[in-house]
GROMACS .gro file of C-alpha atoms in nm:
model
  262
    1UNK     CA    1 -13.102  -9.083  -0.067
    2UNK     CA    2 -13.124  -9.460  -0.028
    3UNK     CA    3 -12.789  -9.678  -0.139
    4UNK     CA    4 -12.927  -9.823  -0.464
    5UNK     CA    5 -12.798  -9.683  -0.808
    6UNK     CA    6 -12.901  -9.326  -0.843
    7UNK     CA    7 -12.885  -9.156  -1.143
    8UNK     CA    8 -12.829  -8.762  -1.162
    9UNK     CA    9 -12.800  -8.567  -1.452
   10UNK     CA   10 -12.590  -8.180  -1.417
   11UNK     CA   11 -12.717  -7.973  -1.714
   12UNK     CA   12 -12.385  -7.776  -1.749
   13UNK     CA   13 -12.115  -7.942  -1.570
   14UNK     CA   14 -11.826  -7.796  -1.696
   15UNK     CA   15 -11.724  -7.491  -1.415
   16UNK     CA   16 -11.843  -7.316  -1.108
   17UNK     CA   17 -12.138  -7.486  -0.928
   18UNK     CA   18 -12.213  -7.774  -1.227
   19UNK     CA   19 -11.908  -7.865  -1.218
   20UNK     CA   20 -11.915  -7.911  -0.831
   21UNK     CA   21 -12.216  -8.124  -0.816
   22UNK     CA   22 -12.060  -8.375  -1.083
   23UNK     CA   23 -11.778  -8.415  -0.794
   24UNK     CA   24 -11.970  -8.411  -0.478
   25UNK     CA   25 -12.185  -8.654  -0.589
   26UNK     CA   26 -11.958  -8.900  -0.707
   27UNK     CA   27 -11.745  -8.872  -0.421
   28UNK     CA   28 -12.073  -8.899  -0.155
   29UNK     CA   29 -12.216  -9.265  -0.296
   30UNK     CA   30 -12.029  -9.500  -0.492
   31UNK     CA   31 -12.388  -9.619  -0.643
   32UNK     CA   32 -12.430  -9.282  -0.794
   33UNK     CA   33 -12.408  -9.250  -1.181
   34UNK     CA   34 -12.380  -8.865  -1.282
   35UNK     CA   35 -12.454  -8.789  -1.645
   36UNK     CA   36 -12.271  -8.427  -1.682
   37UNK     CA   37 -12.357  -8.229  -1.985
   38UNK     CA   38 -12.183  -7.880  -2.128
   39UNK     CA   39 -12.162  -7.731  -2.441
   40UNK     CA   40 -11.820  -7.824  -2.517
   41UNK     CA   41 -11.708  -8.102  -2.328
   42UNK     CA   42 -11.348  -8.064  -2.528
   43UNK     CA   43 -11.308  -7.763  -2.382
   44UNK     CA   44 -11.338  -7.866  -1.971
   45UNK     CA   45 -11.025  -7.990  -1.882
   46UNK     CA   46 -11.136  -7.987  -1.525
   47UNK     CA   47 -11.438  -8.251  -1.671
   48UNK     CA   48 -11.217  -8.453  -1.880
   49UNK     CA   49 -10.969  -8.512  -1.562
   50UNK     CA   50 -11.260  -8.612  -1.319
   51UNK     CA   51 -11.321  -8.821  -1.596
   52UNK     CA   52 -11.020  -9.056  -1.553
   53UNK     CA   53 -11.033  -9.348  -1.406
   54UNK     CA   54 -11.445  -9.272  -1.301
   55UNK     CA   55 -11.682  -9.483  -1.484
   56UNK     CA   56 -11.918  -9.366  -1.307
   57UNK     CA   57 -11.935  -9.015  -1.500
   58UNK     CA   58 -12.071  -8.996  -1.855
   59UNK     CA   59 -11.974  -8.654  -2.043
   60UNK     CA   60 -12.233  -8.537  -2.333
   61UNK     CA   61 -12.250  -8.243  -2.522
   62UNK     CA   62 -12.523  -8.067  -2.504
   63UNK     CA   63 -12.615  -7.659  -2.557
   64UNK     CA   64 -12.900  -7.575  -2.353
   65UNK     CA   65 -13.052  -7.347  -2.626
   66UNK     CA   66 -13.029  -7.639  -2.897
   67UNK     CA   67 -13.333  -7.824  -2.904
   68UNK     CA   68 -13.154  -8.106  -3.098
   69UNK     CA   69 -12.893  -8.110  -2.825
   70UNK     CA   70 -13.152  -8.205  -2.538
   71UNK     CA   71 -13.330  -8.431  -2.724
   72UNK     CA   72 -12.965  -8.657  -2.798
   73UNK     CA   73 -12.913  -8.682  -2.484
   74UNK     CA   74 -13.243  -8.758  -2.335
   75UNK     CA   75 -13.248  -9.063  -2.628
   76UNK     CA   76 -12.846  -9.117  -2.446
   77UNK     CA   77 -13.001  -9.148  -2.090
   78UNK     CA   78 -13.301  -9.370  -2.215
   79UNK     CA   79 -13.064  -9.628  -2.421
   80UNK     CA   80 -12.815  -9.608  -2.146
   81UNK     CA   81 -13.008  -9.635  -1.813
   82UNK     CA   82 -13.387  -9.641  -1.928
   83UNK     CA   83 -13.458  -9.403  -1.621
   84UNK     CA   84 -13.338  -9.065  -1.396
   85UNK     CA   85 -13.390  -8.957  -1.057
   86UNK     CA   86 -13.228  -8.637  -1.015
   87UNK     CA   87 -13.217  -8.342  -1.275
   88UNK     CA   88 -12.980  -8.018  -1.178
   89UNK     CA   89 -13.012  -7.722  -1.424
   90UNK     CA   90 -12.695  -7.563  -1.366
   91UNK     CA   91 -12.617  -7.366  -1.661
   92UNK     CA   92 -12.651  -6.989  -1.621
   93UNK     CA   93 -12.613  -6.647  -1.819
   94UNK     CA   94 -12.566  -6.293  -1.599
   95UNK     CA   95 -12.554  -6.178  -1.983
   96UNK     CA   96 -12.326  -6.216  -2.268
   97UNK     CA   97 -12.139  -5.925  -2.199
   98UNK     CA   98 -12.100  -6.058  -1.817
   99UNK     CA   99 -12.216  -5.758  -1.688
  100UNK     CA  100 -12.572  -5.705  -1.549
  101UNK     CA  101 -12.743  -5.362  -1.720
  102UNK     CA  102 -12.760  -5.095  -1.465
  103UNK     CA  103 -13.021  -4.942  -1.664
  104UNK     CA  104 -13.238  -4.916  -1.912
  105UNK     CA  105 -13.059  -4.754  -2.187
  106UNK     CA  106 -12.795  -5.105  -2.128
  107UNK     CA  107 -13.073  -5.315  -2.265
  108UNK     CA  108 -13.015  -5.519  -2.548
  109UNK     CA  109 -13.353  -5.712  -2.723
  110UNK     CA  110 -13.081  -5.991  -2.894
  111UNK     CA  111 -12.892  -5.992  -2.543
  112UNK     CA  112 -13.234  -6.028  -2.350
  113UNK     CA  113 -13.304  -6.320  -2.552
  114UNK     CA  114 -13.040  -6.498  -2.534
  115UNK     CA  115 -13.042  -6.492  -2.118
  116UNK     CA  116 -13.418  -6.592  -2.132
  117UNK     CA  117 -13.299  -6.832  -2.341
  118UNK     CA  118 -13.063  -7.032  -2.145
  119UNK     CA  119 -13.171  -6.916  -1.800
  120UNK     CA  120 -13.553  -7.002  -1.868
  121UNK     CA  121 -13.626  -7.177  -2.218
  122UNK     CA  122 -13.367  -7.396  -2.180
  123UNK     CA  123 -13.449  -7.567  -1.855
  124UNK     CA  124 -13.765  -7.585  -1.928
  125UNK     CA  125 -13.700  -7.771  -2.245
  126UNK     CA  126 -13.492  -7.989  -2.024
  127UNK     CA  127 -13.799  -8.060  -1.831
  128UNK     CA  128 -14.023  -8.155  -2.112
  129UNK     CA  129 -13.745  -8.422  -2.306
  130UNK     CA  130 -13.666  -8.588  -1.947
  131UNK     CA  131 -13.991  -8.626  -1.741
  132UNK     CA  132 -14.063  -8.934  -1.911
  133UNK     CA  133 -13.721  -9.045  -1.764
  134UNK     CA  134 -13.784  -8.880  -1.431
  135UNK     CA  135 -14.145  -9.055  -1.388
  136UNK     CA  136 -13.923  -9.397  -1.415
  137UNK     CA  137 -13.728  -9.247  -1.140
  138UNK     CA  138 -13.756  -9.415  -0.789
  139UNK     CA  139 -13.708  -9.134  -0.550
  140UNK     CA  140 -13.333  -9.223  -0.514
  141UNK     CA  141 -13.339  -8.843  -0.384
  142UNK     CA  142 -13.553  -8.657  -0.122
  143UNK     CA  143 -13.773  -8.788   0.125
  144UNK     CA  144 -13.996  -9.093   0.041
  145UNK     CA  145 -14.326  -9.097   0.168
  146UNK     CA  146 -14.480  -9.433   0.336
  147UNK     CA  147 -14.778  -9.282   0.201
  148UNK     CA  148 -14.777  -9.378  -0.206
  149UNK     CA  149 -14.996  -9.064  -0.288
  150UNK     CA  150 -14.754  -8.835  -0.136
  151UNK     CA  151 -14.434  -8.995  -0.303
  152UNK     CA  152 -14.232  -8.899  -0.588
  153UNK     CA  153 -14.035  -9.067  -0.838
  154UNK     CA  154 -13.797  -8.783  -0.948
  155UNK     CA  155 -13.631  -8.437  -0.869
  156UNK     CA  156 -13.598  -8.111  -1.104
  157UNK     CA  157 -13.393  -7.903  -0.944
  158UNK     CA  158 -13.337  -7.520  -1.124
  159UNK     CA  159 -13.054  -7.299  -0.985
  160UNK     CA  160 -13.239  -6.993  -0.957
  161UNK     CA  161 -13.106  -6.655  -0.802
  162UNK     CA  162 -13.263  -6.472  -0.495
  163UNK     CA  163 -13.237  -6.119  -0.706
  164UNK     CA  164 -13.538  -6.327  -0.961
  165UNK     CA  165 -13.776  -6.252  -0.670
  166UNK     CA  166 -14.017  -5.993  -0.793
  167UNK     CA  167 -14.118  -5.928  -0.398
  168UNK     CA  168 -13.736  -5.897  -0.322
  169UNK     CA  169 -13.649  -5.657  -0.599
  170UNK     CA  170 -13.557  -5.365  -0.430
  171UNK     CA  171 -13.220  -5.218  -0.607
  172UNK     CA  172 -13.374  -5.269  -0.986
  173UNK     CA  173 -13.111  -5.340  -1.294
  174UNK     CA  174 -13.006  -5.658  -1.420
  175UNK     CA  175 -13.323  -5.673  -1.630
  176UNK     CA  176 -13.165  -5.977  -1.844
  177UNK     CA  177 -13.081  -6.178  -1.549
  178UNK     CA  178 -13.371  -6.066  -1.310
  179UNK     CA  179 -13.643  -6.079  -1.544
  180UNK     CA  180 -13.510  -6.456  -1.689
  181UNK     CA  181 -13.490  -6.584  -1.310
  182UNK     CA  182 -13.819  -6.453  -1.260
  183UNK     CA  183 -13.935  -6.661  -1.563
  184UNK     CA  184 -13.742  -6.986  -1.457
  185UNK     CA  185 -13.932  -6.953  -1.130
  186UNK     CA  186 -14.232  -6.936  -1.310
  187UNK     CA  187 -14.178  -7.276  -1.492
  188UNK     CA  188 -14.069  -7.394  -1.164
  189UNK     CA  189 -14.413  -7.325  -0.991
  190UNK     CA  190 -14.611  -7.434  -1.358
  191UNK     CA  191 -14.397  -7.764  -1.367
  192UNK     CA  192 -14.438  -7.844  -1.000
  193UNK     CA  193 -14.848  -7.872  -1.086
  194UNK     CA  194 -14.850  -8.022  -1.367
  195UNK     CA  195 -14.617  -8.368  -1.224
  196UNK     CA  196 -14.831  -8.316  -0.885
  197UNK     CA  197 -15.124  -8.406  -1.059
  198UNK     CA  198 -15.068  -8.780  -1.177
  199UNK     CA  199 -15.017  -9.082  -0.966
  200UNK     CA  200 -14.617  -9.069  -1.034
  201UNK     CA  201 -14.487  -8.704  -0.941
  202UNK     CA  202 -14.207  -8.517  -0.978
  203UNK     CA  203 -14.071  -8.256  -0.709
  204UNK     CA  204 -13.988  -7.922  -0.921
  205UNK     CA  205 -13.798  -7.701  -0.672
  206UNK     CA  206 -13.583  -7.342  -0.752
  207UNK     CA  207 -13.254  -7.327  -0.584
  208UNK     CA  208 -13.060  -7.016  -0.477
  209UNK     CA  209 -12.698  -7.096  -0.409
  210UNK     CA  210 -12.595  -6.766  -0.244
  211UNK     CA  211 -12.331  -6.581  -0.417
  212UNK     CA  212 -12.072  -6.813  -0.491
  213UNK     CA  213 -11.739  -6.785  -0.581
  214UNK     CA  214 -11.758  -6.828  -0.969
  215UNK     CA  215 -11.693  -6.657  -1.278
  216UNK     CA  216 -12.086  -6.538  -1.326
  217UNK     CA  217 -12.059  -6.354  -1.006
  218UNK     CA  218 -11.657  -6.281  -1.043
  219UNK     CA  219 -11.719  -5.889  -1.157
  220UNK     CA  220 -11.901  -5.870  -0.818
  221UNK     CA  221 -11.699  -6.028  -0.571
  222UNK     CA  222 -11.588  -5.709  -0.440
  223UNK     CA  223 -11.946  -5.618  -0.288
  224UNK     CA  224 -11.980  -5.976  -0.131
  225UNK     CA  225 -11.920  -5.956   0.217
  226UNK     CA  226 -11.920  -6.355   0.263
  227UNK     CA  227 -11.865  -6.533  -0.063
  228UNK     CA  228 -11.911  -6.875  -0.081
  229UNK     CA  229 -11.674  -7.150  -0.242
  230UNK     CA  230 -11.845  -7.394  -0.433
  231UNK     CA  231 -11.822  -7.694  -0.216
  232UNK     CA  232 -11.962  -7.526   0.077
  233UNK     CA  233 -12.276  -7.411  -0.167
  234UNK     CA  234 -12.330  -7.778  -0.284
  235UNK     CA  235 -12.306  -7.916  -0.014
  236UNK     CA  236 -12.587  -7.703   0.163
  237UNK     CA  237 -12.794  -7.737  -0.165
  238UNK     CA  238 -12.737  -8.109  -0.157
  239UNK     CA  239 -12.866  -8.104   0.232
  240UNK     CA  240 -13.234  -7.914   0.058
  241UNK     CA  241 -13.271  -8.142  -0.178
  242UNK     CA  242 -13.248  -8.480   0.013
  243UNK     CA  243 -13.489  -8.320   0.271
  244UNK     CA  244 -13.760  -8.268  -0.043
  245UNK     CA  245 -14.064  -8.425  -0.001
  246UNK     CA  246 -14.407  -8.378  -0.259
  247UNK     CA  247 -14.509  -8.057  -0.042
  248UNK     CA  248 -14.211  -7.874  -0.135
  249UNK     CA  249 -14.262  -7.913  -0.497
  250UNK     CA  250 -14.323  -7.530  -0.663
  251UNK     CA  251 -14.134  -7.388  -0.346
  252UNK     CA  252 -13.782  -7.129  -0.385
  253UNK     CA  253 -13.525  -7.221  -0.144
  254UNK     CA  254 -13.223  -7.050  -0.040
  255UNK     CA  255 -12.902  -7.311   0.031
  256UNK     CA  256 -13.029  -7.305   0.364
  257UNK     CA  257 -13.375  -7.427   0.318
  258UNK     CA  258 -13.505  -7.029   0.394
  259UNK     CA  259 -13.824  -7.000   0.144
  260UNK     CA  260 -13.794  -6.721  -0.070
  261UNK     CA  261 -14.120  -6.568  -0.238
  262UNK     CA  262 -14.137  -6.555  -0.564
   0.00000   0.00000   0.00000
């Protein structure tokens, strides 16, 4: 990332690894601006308090499965700073009971949903309302290319999870999660074609932060042998995504730049 003003927006910023990048960013480059966004801002004291005193952080509300929501907040970003270079989808559902299903007779069609929803819909709505943000973008993050067909303007970054490889699947359950992961790589990989085409591109990448010390993965810690803390997770996922260059688009990294199949 070059020292001009960056702009980097954390689509839900309010805990675990969101929350994170908001900080590590700021802290990294005082010419960073980091738009965080969460459903209820109110509610993240941890938000409100990095907040203080930080100009540099803009807090907007916005529910990932709310249409309406995304689109107020891409009109926020246009009025405000007219472009973006770096889009994080952070926010993520194991399901709404917090528990993965262990089999089939757990499943649930309205709990399905709603982890397709904001695992999968949702960033790819995201996507849609801020490539025209990302294409003013100037490749504040990543590699640039001296060659001006191989350089990008703009990063979409989805945190994806190593158990939505189909290839790796080798324990089953967690249908909702799995099967929404699976999809979010899938928009990853349809995404990463579509910006490749046009003169301006945007690098689409999935991210898998390892298993991170958080309260999606809390019911599981047990089973972990080394858990992660958030800072040491961003900061390796940080590390992948300023090494990006235009034929890494479409690709599933692990926080150590390991590509995962799909």
């Amino acid at each position: 990332m070059s020292g001009t003003s960056a702009i980097a927006l954390i689509q839900g910023a309010s805990r675990g690894i969101g929350l994170q990048f908001c900080k590590t960013l700021l802290l990294r480059n005082s010419a960073t601006t980091v738009v965080a966004t969460c459903r209820d801002p109110n509610s993240s004291s941890e938000l409100a308090q990095l907040k203080v005193n930080n100009d540099r952080l803009h807090v907007c509300k916005l529910d990932v499965t709310k249409e309406n929501d995304i689109s107020d907040v891409s009109k926020y970003v246009t009025e405000k700073f007219g472009k973006l270079d770096l889009l994080i989808n952070c926010a993520g559902m194991l399901h709404p009971s917090g528990k993965g299903e262990t089999s089939l007779r757990s499943v649930d069609g309205q709990d399905l949903l709603l982890t397709l929803h904001t695992n999968a819909v949702g960033p790819l709505l995201m996507a849609k309302m801020f490539s025209p943000l990302l294409l003013n973008g100037n490749g504040q993050f990543g590699v640039l290319s001296a060659d001006p067909k191989a350089t990008h303007c703009g990063i979409i970054a989805n945190m994806s999870a190593k158990v939505g490889s189909i290839t790796d699947n080798g324990l089953g359950g967690w249908y909702s999660y799995r099967m929404s992961k699976a999809a979010l790589n899938m928009a990853t990989k349809n995404l990463s074609i579509e910006f490749g085409r046009g003169r301006k591109k945007i690098i689409c990448v999935s991210l898998h932060p390892g298993t991170v010390n958080t309260d999606l993965s809390r019911p599981y810690h047990k089973n972990v042998p080394n858990l992660f803390t958030t800072e040491y997770s961003v900061d390796c996922l940080l590390k992948v995504i300023d090494s990006l260059t235009v034929e890494d688009s479409g690709k599933f990294f692990t926080y150590d730049r390991t590509v995962l199949p799909y």
